[in-house]
Each structure stands twice: as C-alpha cells, then as structure tokens.
Amino acid sequence: MINLNSTNLDITDPDLRSSFSDLQGGILKSHGRDVSRHVFVRFHDAELARTWVRSMAESVTSALQQHESAVEWKATGKEHLFTSLMLSGDGYRALHVDQARAPRDKAFTAGMKDLDQTYNTAPRGDHKPTANPLADDPQDWEEAFRSEVHALALFAYGSDGHDDDEAAAAVDAAVKELAAALSGGAGEIVCVQSGHALRNDIGQVIEHFGFTDGVSDPLVLKSDLDRAYANGGFEHYDPSINIGGVIVPDPGGGPDAYGSFVVYRKLQQNLRGFADHTAQMADALGVDRDLAGALVMGRFKDGTPVGEQSVPGWRNEFNDFNYDDDWTGLRCPLASHARRSNPRGDTYRRFGSPETIERSRRIVRRGISYGTPDLDPPQEWTDTGLLFLCYQANIEDQFIFIQHTWCNNQDFLEDAVGRDPVAGQCPADEQRNPQVWPTQWGRPHSERSFEFGDHVRMRGGEYFFVPSLSALRTM
Ligand code: HEM
C-alpha cells in the first residue's frame, strides 16, 4: 500500500511494485514524449464499451512500465508508445458502473459543462459556494466539447531529437486502431487533438508565447527530487508534494489501486496579440520587452525568475525561490502568472494562512502545445495554443481554487491588483481592470497600472479520472 502522506518515493521500491504497476503512467512523472494524440470518445453501447475499456487496459502504460521503458530508451534508444485512458463522470454513467466503484469528486461527477454546480472557492474557510467559478462560457467552445465526452485516450511517442514524422505515424496508427476497435458499436471518436512539444535551441520545452514551460511542478519521485536538489537546492522553496496530493484510492480497482483526477482544457493562444501587447506595455512602463514579458509571466523566456533578477540569462530550471523579499511585487508583480498560480507563501505572509494549505492547492501540469510551431504569425488568433492537462487529488480544492480564487480574482492579496494576465478569465458581466506593474524593477513607488490580458481563450474541455489498471481490467 502507498502511504499517501509520503513523498520522495523510489519508483523501483519492491514494496510499491504492485501499486506502481497498477497506477497509470504520466501522473507521477511526465511521459516526456514530444508528439501526442488526445482522442475523445463517446460510448454508444454500455456492454460493448466496457469490453473495449477492458481490452484497452492491456495497452495502457503503467507508472512502472513508463519507468522501465525510459531506462531502456536511455540504454538503447528504443522508443515505446505511451498510452493512457481516462474516463469522465458521464463516461462512468454511460458504462453503467456501480456507484460504489466510481471515483468520488464533486467537479468530476458534475462535469466541466455544468455551470449550476456550486463550489467552495473562498479562502480561509469562508463558505460562499460559487457557481461557474471558472467563468466559462461553453457557447464559445468547439462543437465537439459541447456534447458529452466519455473517455480520453492519450497516445504519445518520440523523445526530443526523434524523427517527428515517425512519431506522428506511430500515434496516428494507434488512433486508427482505436477507431477500428470502436467501430463494432462500442462508440465513436468525437475529436482528436494533436499535441506537439515545442523546444528552444537548448532543448527546453517552451509554450507558444515563447517561454520555457513545465519548470515548476510538484515532485513525488526521488529521482526528480534528487535532480531538483542538484539544480539549486530547496532552501527557499520545497518542490516536493505528498503523493496524496496527486493520487487517490480507486474504488473500482484492487486493494492497492490508485487513480488521479484530471482537468483538461484546450486553451487557444493569441501569439500576435500577446507580442504586440507586450511591446505596448514595455513602452508604457519604460522597460525593455524582455522585462515586460517576464513581469507578465513571472519568469523570462529562458526561465529566469523575474523575482530574482531583472535580466534573463540563467537558462536552467532553477526553482528554489520564493517572494519573501518581495512582499509588494516590486520585482515579481502580484498579478504575474507564475506568482498567481503558485504564490509560494504569499497567503501565509499576508493572511497568516498555514503554508500547508497553500501548498495543498498545487497541481501537476502535463500539458502540451498544439498548432503550428511558428511563434511569430502575422495574424491574431491562429489555431495554436496549449492542451492544458493537470493531475490532482481533488479538483475543487486544487485546479478550481487556483483558477477562481487566485488567477481570476482581481483583488487577490491586495485590492484592485487585477487578474492573472495569462490564465485569468473574466466573467462576462465584469470588466477587465488594469494590473499594477513596477516601472523600475525592485524600486518602491515606481508602480504604474496597465491592463494586460485576453490572449488566452478556453475552447473546451472536461474533467476525467485516470483509473487504475485493475479497475479498467475488471470494468
Ligand atoms: C495558455 C495558457 C498558459 C500558458 C501559456 C502558461 C504558461 C506558463 C509558464 C511559461 C509558466 C512558467 C514556467 C513553469 O514554472 O513551468 C507557467 C507556470 C505555471 N502555470 Fe501556467 N500557463 C497557462 C495556463 C495555466 C493555467 C490555466 C493554470 C492553472 C489554473 C496554470 C498554472 C501554472 C502553475 C501552477 C505554474 C507554476 C508556477 C510556479 O510554481 O512557480 N497555467 N505557466
């Protein structure tokens, strides 16, 4: 059995072998492959669909298999197709799974399109249930996501430097096979989203606005914590997370079975708009464009945290920092995306709220970019963006809380500091207020307001559960 209050776990620990060979891959560690297909499925016939789920279980990659194939790849270069299968709340209902065997989570059960379901999103125990805390408008979503989605099959292939065409052929073949398996009446493919990791000249993964991404994620495995320690230590920020922040027991599986809740959101990015707006902000503040972008994101494009210095240059995955010496956001603005989505002690510094509570909000991000690799298109709103995907133990307490109470909140930490300029969503009946930015990095009384945002649009998504392999096999 896994002790859910533990961290720094060794994936090869013989005592955890049965759990890690039953837990799906990708949760504790990114699968690391550059090309993926996200296949959204709707079931037609419960019995045929259950048979399909059971057969899919045979090709799903467990956490242990993921580790073993990574070891083999390092030794021989041999690639392995990574496969994961997730089910939505509607999916469990469509499969007629007994309630006692279905995972329990308020958001998962309701589904992302349910705007009437209320959530407790107020900090410090003020219970003010809020409907539609994400400020979503499903009318704006792509057609496929507006109807019921029951399952998400994820295929990924091809490591950094691998032939992309070969990787695309491998994942496309898996999609074709899936379509054939469904065609006997089990269901249909609703849509396929194609992901492709973008990389900079030194191989770091970047997102479409050009910033290094996936730098700061909570870590569970000893190998990842050892690497983070070697990369800067844990003096100012501890990246570890108890495994119970990411996985929960799976009531549908065996005694050692665990799964994880997933938030999936297709986020379209306006690359031209972001670049032009950054240039305008740089002019308005009298700073260069690199710094303006870093104030918005919380890190420079190369990953250097703007709370640490006013110029880029570190080009590494440094993560051992907090905002202790920057209470008011003169170096890293209170609105900046990285600070909003992980305040690294701000709620403790401001409100005395226990740090364990703030840390318990953290999510494990495993998104991938979609659309053309051109980072500088001439026109606005090209078909490009982020297939945002994160794992957690409780959707309401983690993703929904972060998105609503931190990113969408114009008054987080201080009145009228504005929304997260990247991830913040504005409710239809509210207006966008400007954020507060320093005009001279780190200098008191140098702040100016400037409104930045609306370069990311939600195009559709759903909540899922990643069941254990034993649950899938006995579905
Ligand atoms: C298209 C939309 C988005 C873009 C372009 C984006 C980009 C980035 C970048 C460049 C970073 C800094 C690198 C890193 O620490 O990994 C970051 C960090 C982060 N983002 Fe996003 N992001 C987006 C949406 C979201 C959303 C919707 C959420 C959750 C509500 C989110 C949560 C986080 C978190 C938790 C971090 C880590 C912050 C830290 O620990 O310092 N992001 N994002």
Coordinates of C-alpha atoms and ligand atoms in Angstrom, one line a residue:
M1 CA 0.0 0.0 0.0
I2 CA 1.2 3.5 -0.7
N3 CA 1.4 5.9 2.3
L4 CA -0.4 8.9 0.9
N5 CA 1.4 11.2 3.3
S6 CA 4.8 10.2 1.9
T7 CA 7.0 11.8 -0.8
N8 CA 10.4 11.1 -2.3
L9 CA 9.3 7.7 -3.4
D10 CA 11.6 5.3 -5.3
I11 CA 9.7 4.0 -8.4
T12 CA 11.7 0.8 -8.1
D13 CA 10.9 0.2 -4.4
P14 CA 9.8 -3.6 -4.3
D15 CA 7.2 -2.7 -1.6
L16 CA 5.5 -0.4 -4.0
R17 CA 5.8 -2.6 -7.1
S18 CA 2.2 -3.8 -7.1
S19 CA 0.8 -0.3 -6.7
F20 CA 3.1 1.3 -9.3
S21 CA 2.4 -1.5 -11.9
D22 CA -1.4 -0.8 -11.3
L23 CA -1.2 3.0 -11.4
Q24 CA -1.2 4.6 -14.9
G25 CA 1.9 6.4 -16.1
G26 CA 2.2 10.1 -16.7
I27 CA 0.9 11.1 -13.3
L28 CA 4.0 10.8 -11.1
K29 CA 6.3 11.8 -13.9
S30 CA 5.8 13.3 -17.4
H31 CA 5.9 10.8 -20.2
G32 CA 8.4 13.1 -21.9
R33 CA 7.4 12.3 -25.4
D34 CA 7.1 15.2 -28.0
V35 CA 4.2 14.0 -30.2
S36 CA 0.8 13.1 -28.9
R37 CA -2.8 12.5 -29.8
H38 CA -5.7 13.1 -27.4
V39 CA -8.6 11.0 -28.6
F40 CA -12.0 12.0 -27.2
V41 CA -14.6 9.2 -27.3
R42 CA -18.3 8.9 -26.8
F43 CA -19.8 5.5 -26.0
H44 CA -22.9 4.1 -27.7
D45 CA -23.4 0.7 -26.0
A46 CA -22.5 0.1 -22.4
E47 CA -21.6 -3.5 -22.7
L48 CA -19.6 -3.2 -25.8
A49 CA -17.9 -0.1 -24.4
R50 CA -16.9 -2.0 -21.2
T51 CA -15.4 -4.7 -23.4
W52 CA -13.5 -2.0 -25.2
V53 CA -12.2 -0.5 -21.9
R54 CA -11.1 -3.9 -20.7
S55 CA -9.2 -4.5 -24.0
M56 CA -7.6 -1.0 -23.9
A57 CA -6.3 -1.8 -20.4
E58 CA -3.8 -4.3 -22.0
S59 CA -2.0 -1.5 -23.8
V60 CA -2.2 1.2 -21.1
T61 CA 1.3 2.2 -19.8
S62 CA 1.7 1.7 -16.0
A63 CA 3.9 4.0 -13.9
L64 CA 6.4 1.2 -13.6
Q65 CA 6.3 0.4 -17.3
Q66 CA 6.9 4.1 -18.0
H67 CA 10.0 3.9 -15.8
E68 CA 11.3 0.7 -17.4
S69 CA 10.8 2.0 -20.9
A70 CA 12.7 5.2 -20.0
V71 CA 15.6 3.1 -18.7
E72 CA 15.6 1.0 -21.9
W73 CA 15.4 4.1 -24.1
K74 CA 18.4 5.6 -22.4
A75 CA 20.4 2.4 -22.9
T76 CA 19.3 1.5 -26.4
G77 CA 17.4 4.4 -27.9
K78 CA 14.3 2.1 -28.4
E79 CA 11.1 4.1 -28.3
H80 CA 7.8 2.9 -26.7
L81 CA 4.3 4.2 -27.4
F82 CA 2.9 5.7 -24.2
T83 CA -0.9 5.1 -23.7
S84 CA -3.2 6.4 -21.1
L85 CA -7.0 6.0 -20.7
M86 CA -9.2 8.3 -18.7
L87 CA -13.0 8.4 -18.1
S88 CA -15.3 11.3 -17.4
G89 CA -18.2 11.3 -14.9
D90 CA -20.6 11.0 -17.9
G91 CA -18.3 8.1 -19.1
Y92 CA -18.8 6.1 -15.8
R93 CA -22.5 6.7 -16.1
A94 CA -22.6 5.6 -19.7
L95 CA -20.7 2.4 -18.8
H96 CA -23.3 1.8 -16.0
V97 CA -20.5 1.4 -13.5
D98 CA -21.8 0.7 -10.0
Q99 CA -21.7 3.9 -7.9
A100 CA -19.6 2.2 -5.2
R101 CA -16.9 1.6 -7.9
A102 CA -16.9 5.1 -9.3
P103 CA -14.5 7.8 -8.1
R104 CA -15.9 10.5 -5.9
D105 CA -15.2 14.1 -6.6
K106 CA -17.8 16.9 -6.9
A107 CA -16.4 18.5 -10.0
F108 CA -15.7 15.2 -11.8
T109 CA -19.2 14.0 -11.1
A110 CA -20.8 17.2 -12.4
G111 CA -18.6 17.7 -15.4
M112 CA -17.0 20.9 -16.7
K113 CA -20.1 22.0 -18.6
D114 CA -22.3 22.0 -15.6
L115 CA -22.4 25.7 -14.7
D116 CA -25.1 25.3 -11.9
Q117 CA -22.9 23.1 -9.6
T118 CA -21.5 25.3 -6.8
Y119 CA -18.0 25.1 -5.4
N120 CA -16.4 26.3 -2.2
T121 CA -13.8 28.6 -3.5
A122 CA -13.4 31.2 -0.8
P123 CA -10.1 31.2 1.1
R124 CA -9.8 30.8 4.8
G125 CA -12.9 28.7 5.4
D126 CA -15.4 31.4 4.3
H127 CA -18.0 29.2 2.8
K128 CA -19.5 31.0 -0.2
P129 CA -20.5 28.4 -2.7
T130 CA -20.0 29.8 -6.2
A131 CA -21.5 28.6 -9.5
N132 CA -19.3 28.7 -12.6
P133 CA -16.2 29.6 -10.6
L134 CA -14.0 29.3 -13.7
A135 CA -16.1 31.9 -15.6
D136 CA -16.5 29.5 -18.5
D137 CA -18.9 30.0 -21.4
P138 CA -19.4 26.7 -23.2
Q139 CA -21.2 28.6 -26.0
D140 CA -17.7 29.6 -27.1
W141 CA -16.3 26.1 -27.0
E142 CA -15.6 24.0 -30.0
E143 CA -18.6 21.9 -31.1
A144 CA -17.0 18.6 -30.0
F145 CA -16.6 19.7 -26.4
R146 CA -20.1 21.0 -26.1
S147 CA -21.6 17.5 -26.3
E148 CA -21.0 14.6 -23.9
V149 CA -17.4 13.2 -23.9
H150 CA -17.0 9.8 -22.1
A151 CA -13.3 8.9 -22.4
L152 CA -10.0 10.3 -23.4
A153 CA -7.3 8.1 -24.8
L154 CA -3.8 9.6 -24.9
F155 CA -1.1 8.3 -27.1
A156 CA 2.4 9.8 -27.1
Y157 CA 5.6 8.9 -28.9
G158 CA 9.0 10.3 -29.8
S159 CA 11.6 11.8 -27.5
D160 CA 13.5 15.0 -28.0
G161 CA 15.5 14.7 -31.2
H162 CA 13.4 11.8 -32.6
D163 CA 12.1 11.9 -36.1
D164 CA 8.8 13.7 -35.8
D165 CA 7.3 12.0 -38.9
E166 CA 7.9 8.6 -37.4
A167 CA 6.5 9.7 -34.1
A168 CA 3.4 11.1 -35.8
A169 CA 3.0 7.8 -37.8
A170 CA 3.1 5.8 -34.5
V171 CA 0.5 7.9 -32.7
D172 CA -1.8 8.1 -35.8
A173 CA -1.6 4.3 -36.2
A174 CA -2.8 4.0 -32.6
V175 CA -5.7 6.3 -33.3
K176 CA -6.6 4.2 -36.3
E177 CA -6.6 1.0 -34.3
L178 CA -8.8 2.7 -31.6
A179 CA -11.3 3.8 -34.3
A180 CA -11.4 0.2 -35.6
A181 CA -12.0 -1.2 -32.2
L182 CA -14.9 1.2 -31.5
S183 CA -16.5 0.6 -34.9
G184 CA -18.3 -2.6 -33.8
G185 CA -20.8 -0.4 -31.9
A186 CA -19.0 0.4 -28.7
G187 CA -18.8 4.2 -29.5
E188 CA -17.3 6.9 -31.7
I189 CA -14.4 9.3 -31.8
V190 CA -15.7 12.8 -31.0
C191 CA -12.5 14.6 -31.8
V192 CA -8.7 14.2 -31.9
Q193 CA -6.4 16.9 -30.5
S194 CA -2.8 16.8 -31.8
G195 CA -0.1 17.9 -29.4
H196 CA 3.5 18.7 -30.3
A197 CA 6.1 19.8 -27.8
L198 CA 7.9 23.0 -28.9
R199 CA 11.6 23.3 -27.9
N200 CA 14.1 26.1 -27.8
D201 CA 17.7 25.9 -29.0
I202 CA 18.9 24.1 -25.9
G203 CA 16.1 21.6 -25.9
Q204 CA 13.9 23.1 -23.2
V205 CA 10.1 22.7 -23.7
I206 CA 8.5 26.1 -24.4
E207 CA 4.9 27.2 -24.9
H208 CA 3.6 29.3 -27.8
F209 CA 4.3 32.7 -26.3
G210 CA 7.9 31.6 -26.3
F211 CA 8.5 31.0 -22.5
T212 CA 10.2 27.9 -21.1
D213 CA 7.4 25.8 -19.6
G214 CA 7.0 22.9 -17.2
V215 CA 9.8 24.2 -15.0
S216 CA 8.0 24.3 -11.7
D217 CA 5.9 21.2 -10.9
P218 CA 5.3 19.4 -7.6
L219 CA 7.6 16.4 -7.4
V220 CA 6.9 13.0 -5.9
L221 CA 9.7 10.7 -7.1
K222 CA 13.1 10.5 -5.5
S223 CA 14.9 10.7 -8.9
D224 CA 13.1 14.0 -9.7
L225 CA 13.8 15.4 -6.3
D226 CA 17.5 14.5 -6.5
R227 CA 17.7 16.3 -9.8
A228 CA 15.9 19.4 -8.5
Y229 CA 18.2 19.4 -5.5
A230 CA 21.3 19.3 -7.7
N231 CA 19.7 22.1 -9.8
G232 CA 19.5 24.7 -7.0
G233 CA 18.5 23.0 -3.7
F234 CA 15.4 23.5 -1.5
E235 CA 16.5 26.4 0.7
H236 CA 13.7 28.8 -0.4
Y237 CA 11.2 26.5 -2.0
D238 CA 10.4 22.9 -1.4
P239 CA 9.1 21.3 -4.7
S240 CA 8.1 18.0 -3.1
I241 CA 4.5 17.0 -2.7
N242 CA 2.9 14.2 -0.7
I243 CA 1.7 11.6 -3.2
G244 CA -1.8 12.0 -1.7
G245 CA -1.9 15.5 -3.3
V246 CA -1.9 13.8 -6.7
I247 CA -3.5 10.3 -6.4
V248 CA -6.5 8.9 -4.5
P249 CA -7.6 5.3 -3.9
D250 CA -9.5 3.9 -6.8
P251 CA -12.7 2.3 -5.5
G252 CA -13.1 0.4 -8.8
G253 CA -9.7 -1.4 -8.6
G254 CA -7.9 -3.9 -6.3
P255 CA -6.8 -3.1 -2.7
D256 CA -3.6 -1.4 -4.0
A257 CA -5.3 0.6 -6.7
Y258 CA -5.0 4.3 -7.2
G259 CA -6.0 6.9 -9.7
S260 CA -5.9 10.6 -10.3
F261 CA -8.4 13.4 -11.3
V262 CA -7.6 15.3 -14.5
V263 CA -8.5 18.8 -15.7
Y264 CA -8.3 19.1 -19.5
R265 CA -8.7 22.5 -21.1
K266 CA -7.9 23.4 -24.7
L267 CA -6.6 27.0 -24.4
Q268 CA -6.1 28.9 -27.6
Q269 CA -3.3 31.5 -27.5
N270 CA -3.2 34.8 -29.5
L271 CA 0.5 34.9 -30.3
R272 CA 0.4 38.2 -32.3
G273 CA -1.8 39.9 -29.7
F274 CA 0.5 38.8 -26.8
A275 CA 3.6 40.0 -28.6
D276 CA 2.1 43.4 -29.6
H277 CA 0.6 44.0 -26.2
T278 CA 3.9 43.2 -24.5
A279 CA 5.6 45.8 -26.8
Q280 CA 2.9 48.4 -25.8
M281 CA 3.3 47.5 -22.1
A282 CA 7.1 47.9 -22.4
D283 CA 6.7 51.4 -23.9
A284 CA 4.1 52.4 -21.3
L285 CA 6.3 51.2 -18.4
G286 CA 9.6 52.4 -20.0
V287 CA 11.2 48.9 -19.7
D288 CA 12.5 46.6 -22.4
R289 CA 10.3 43.9 -23.9
D290 CA 12.1 41.0 -22.3
L291 CA 11.4 42.5 -18.8
A292 CA 7.8 43.4 -19.8
G293 CA 7.2 39.7 -20.8
A294 CA 8.8 38.5 -17.6
L295 CA 6.6 40.8 -15.5
V296 CA 3.6 39.2 -17.1
M297 CA 4.8 35.6 -16.9
G298 CA 6.8 35.7 -13.7
R299 CA 9.8 34.3 -15.5
F300 CA 11.9 35.4 -18.5
K301 CA 11.6 33.4 -21.7
D302 CA 14.6 31.4 -20.7
G303 CA 13.1 30.5 -17.3
T304 CA 15.0 33.0 -15.1
P305 CA 12.6 34.0 -12.3
V306 CA 11.9 37.8 -12.5
G307 CA 11.7 37.9 -8.7
E308 CA 15.4 37.0 -8.6
Q309 CA 16.8 39.4 -11.2
S310 CA 15.8 42.0 -13.8
V311 CA 17.6 40.4 -16.8
P312 CA 17.4 36.9 -18.3
G313 CA 20.4 34.6 -18.6
W314 CA 20.1 31.6 -16.3
R315 CA 18.9 29.2 -18.9
N316 CA 18.3 26.4 -16.4
E317 CA 15.4 25.0 -14.4
F318 CA 16.0 27.0 -11.3
N319 CA 13.1 26.7 -8.9
D320 CA 14.5 27.4 -5.4
F321 CA 13.0 30.8 -4.9
N322 CA 10.0 32.5 -3.1
Y323 CA 8.7 36.0 -2.7
D324 CA 9.9 36.7 0.9
D325 CA 11.9 39.7 -0.1
D326 CA 9.3 41.0 -2.5
W327 CA 6.0 41.3 -0.5
T328 CA 4.5 44.0 -2.6
G329 CA 5.5 42.7 -6.0
L330 CA 8.1 45.3 -7.0
R331 CA 10.2 42.6 -8.6
C332 CA 7.7 39.9 -9.5
P333 CA 4.3 41.6 -9.8
L334 CA 1.5 40.2 -7.6
A335 CA -0.5 39.6 -10.9
S336 CA 2.2 37.7 -12.8
H337 CA 1.1 34.3 -14.0
A338 CA 3.6 32.2 -12.1
R339 CA 3.1 34.1 -8.8
R340 CA -0.7 33.9 -9.1
S341 CA -0.8 30.2 -9.9
N342 CA 1.7 29.3 -7.1
P343 CA 2.1 32.2 -4.6
R344 CA 5.0 30.5 -2.8
G345 CA 3.9 31.7 0.7
D346 CA 2.0 34.9 -0.2
T347 CA -1.1 33.7 1.6
Y348 CA 1.0 33.0 4.7
R349 CA 2.9 36.3 4.5
R350 CA -0.3 38.3 4.0
F351 CA -3.0 36.5 6.0
G352 CA -1.1 34.1 8.2
S353 CA -2.8 31.2 6.5
P354 CA -0.9 28.0 7.1
E355 CA 1.6 27.3 4.3
T356 CA 0.5 23.7 4.2
I357 CA -2.9 24.9 3.0
E358 CA -1.5 27.0 0.2
R359 CA 0.8 24.1 -0.8
S360 CA -2.1 21.7 -0.8
R361 CA -3.6 23.6 -3.8
R362 CA -0.7 22.6 -6.1
I363 CA -1.4 20.7 -9.3
V364 CA 0.8 18.6 -11.5
R365 CA 0.8 20.1 -15.0
R366 CA 1.3 17.8 -18.0
G367 CA 0.1 20.0 -20.9
I368 CA 1.4 20.1 -24.5
S369 CA 1.2 22.7 -27.2
Y370 CA -0.9 22.3 -30.3
G371 CA -0.9 24.1 -33.7
T372 CA 1.9 25.4 -35.9
P373 CA 5.4 25.8 -34.5
D374 CA 5.5 29.4 -35.9
L375 CA 5.9 31.6 -32.8
D376 CA 5.5 34.9 -34.8
P377 CA 2.5 34.7 -37.1
P378 CA 1.4 38.0 -38.8
Q379 CA -2.3 37.5 -37.8
E380 CA -4.1 37.2 -34.5
W381 CA -5.8 34.1 -33.0
T382 CA -4.2 31.4 -35.2
D383 CA -5.2 27.8 -34.4
T384 CA -2.5 27.4 -31.8
G385 CA -2.3 27.0 -28.1
L386 CA -2.0 24.8 -25.1
L387 CA -3.7 21.5 -24.4
F388 CA -3.7 22.1 -20.7
L389 CA -3.8 18.9 -18.6
C390 CA -3.2 18.6 -14.9
Y391 CA -3.5 15.9 -12.3
Q392 CA -4.7 16.3 -8.7
A393 CA -6.4 14.5 -5.8
N394 CA -9.4 17.0 -5.6
I395 CA -10.5 19.2 -8.5
E396 CA -12.4 21.7 -6.4
D397 CA -9.6 22.3 -3.8
Q398 CA -6.8 22.4 -6.4
F399 CA -7.4 23.4 -10.0
I400 CA -10.8 25.2 -9.4
F401 CA -9.4 27.1 -6.4
I402 CA -6.3 28.2 -8.3
Q403 CA -8.2 29.3 -11.4
H404 CA -11.0 31.1 -9.5
T405 CA -9.5 32.4 -6.3
W406 CA -6.1 33.2 -7.5
C407 CA -6.0 33.7 -11.3
N408 CA -9.5 35.1 -12.0
N409 CA -9.5 37.3 -8.8
Q410 CA -8.8 41.0 -9.3
D411 CA -8.3 41.5 -5.6
F412 CA -6.0 38.6 -4.7
L413 CA -3.6 39.7 -1.9
E414 CA -4.4 43.4 -2.4
D415 CA -7.4 45.3 -3.7
A416 CA -7.5 46.0 -7.4
V417 CA -4.3 44.3 -8.4
G418 CA -6.0 42.8 -11.4
R419 CA -6.3 39.3 -12.9
D420 CA -3.6 36.9 -13.9
P421 CA -2.6 38.4 -17.3
V422 CA -2.2 34.9 -18.9
A423 CA -4.6 32.4 -17.3
G424 CA -7.1 34.8 -15.7
Q425 CA -10.6 34.5 -17.1
C426 CA -13.0 37.5 -16.8
P427 CA -16.7 36.7 -16.1
A428 CA -19.0 38.0 -18.9
D429 CA -20.6 40.6 -16.6
E430 CA -17.4 42.0 -15.3
Q431 CA -14.8 44.3 -16.8
R432 CA -11.1 43.8 -17.1
N433 CA -9.3 46.2 -14.7
P434 CA -5.6 47.1 -15.1
Q435 CA -2.9 45.3 -13.1
V436 CA -0.2 47.1 -11.2
W437 CA 3.4 46.8 -12.6
P438 CA 6.8 48.2 -11.4
T439 CA 8.4 50.7 -13.9
Q440 CA 11.8 50.3 -12.2
W441 CA 12.5 46.8 -11.1
G442 CA 12.6 46.5 -7.3
R443 CA 12.2 50.2 -6.7
P444 CA 9.4 51.4 -4.3
H445 CA 6.9 54.0 -5.5
S446 CA 7.6 53.1 -9.2
E447 CA 4.3 51.3 -9.9
R448 CA 2.0 52.0 -12.8
S449 CA -1.2 50.5 -13.9
F450 CA -1.6 48.9 -17.3
E451 CA -4.2 46.4 -18.5
F452 CA -2.8 43.2 -19.9
G453 CA -4.8 40.1 -20.8
D454 CA -7.3 38.3 -23.0
H455 CA -4.7 36.5 -25.1
V456 CA -5.9 33.0 -24.0
R457 CA -9.3 31.6 -24.8
M458 CA -10.9 28.5 -23.5
R459 CA -12.1 26.3 -26.4
G460 CA -13.4 23.3 -24.5
G461 CA -12.5 20.6 -22.0
E462 CA -13.7 18.1 -19.4
Y463 CA -12.8 16.6 -16.0
F464 CA -11.6 13.0 -16.1
F465 CA -10.4 10.2 -13.7
V466 CA -7.4 8.1 -14.6
P467 CA -8.4 4.7 -13.3
S468 CA -6.0 2.0 -12.1
L469 CA -5.3 -0.8 -14.5
S470 CA -7.1 -3.3 -12.2
A471 CA -10.2 -1.1 -12.4
L472 CA -10.0 -1.0 -16.2
R473 CA -9.4 -4.7 -16.5
T474 CA -12.5 -5.5 -14.4
M475 CA -14.8 -2.8 -15.8
Ligands
HEM1 C1 -2.2 29.2 -22.4 C2 -2.2 29.3 -21.1 C3 -1.0 29.2 -20.2 C4 0.3 29.5 -20.5 C5 0.9 30.0 -21.8 C6 1.1 29.2 -19.4 C7 2.5 29.3 -19.3 C8 3.2 29.1 -18.1 C9 4.6 29.4 -18.0 C10 5.5 29.9 -19.1 C11 5.0 29.1 -16.7 C12 6.4 29.2 -16.1 C13 7.2 28.0 -16.2 C14 7.0 27.0 -15.2 O1 7.1 27.3 -14.0 O2 6.6 25.9 -15.5 C15 3.8 28.6 -16.0 C16 3.8 28.2 -14.7 C17 2.6 27.8 -14.1 N1 1.3 27.7 -14.6 FE1 0.8 28.3 -16.5 N2 0.3 28.7 -18.4 C18 -1.0 28.7 -18.9 C19 -2.2 28.4 -18.2 C20 -2.2 27.9 -16.9 C21 -3.4 27.6 -16.2 C22 -4.9 27.6 -16.8 C23 -3.1 27.3 -14.9 C24 -3.9 26.8 -13.8 C25 -5.0 27.5 -13.5 C26 -1.6 27.4 -14.9 C27 -0.9 27.0 -13.8 C28 0.5 27.2 -13.7 C29 1.3 26.8 -12.5 C30 0.8 26.2 -11.2 C31 2.6 27.2 -12.8 C32 3.8 27.0 -11.8 C33 4.1 28.3 -11.1 C34 5.2 28.1 -10.1 O3 5.3 27.0 -9.4 O4 6.1 29.0 -9.9 N3 -1.1 27.8 -16.1 N4 2.7 28.7 -16.9

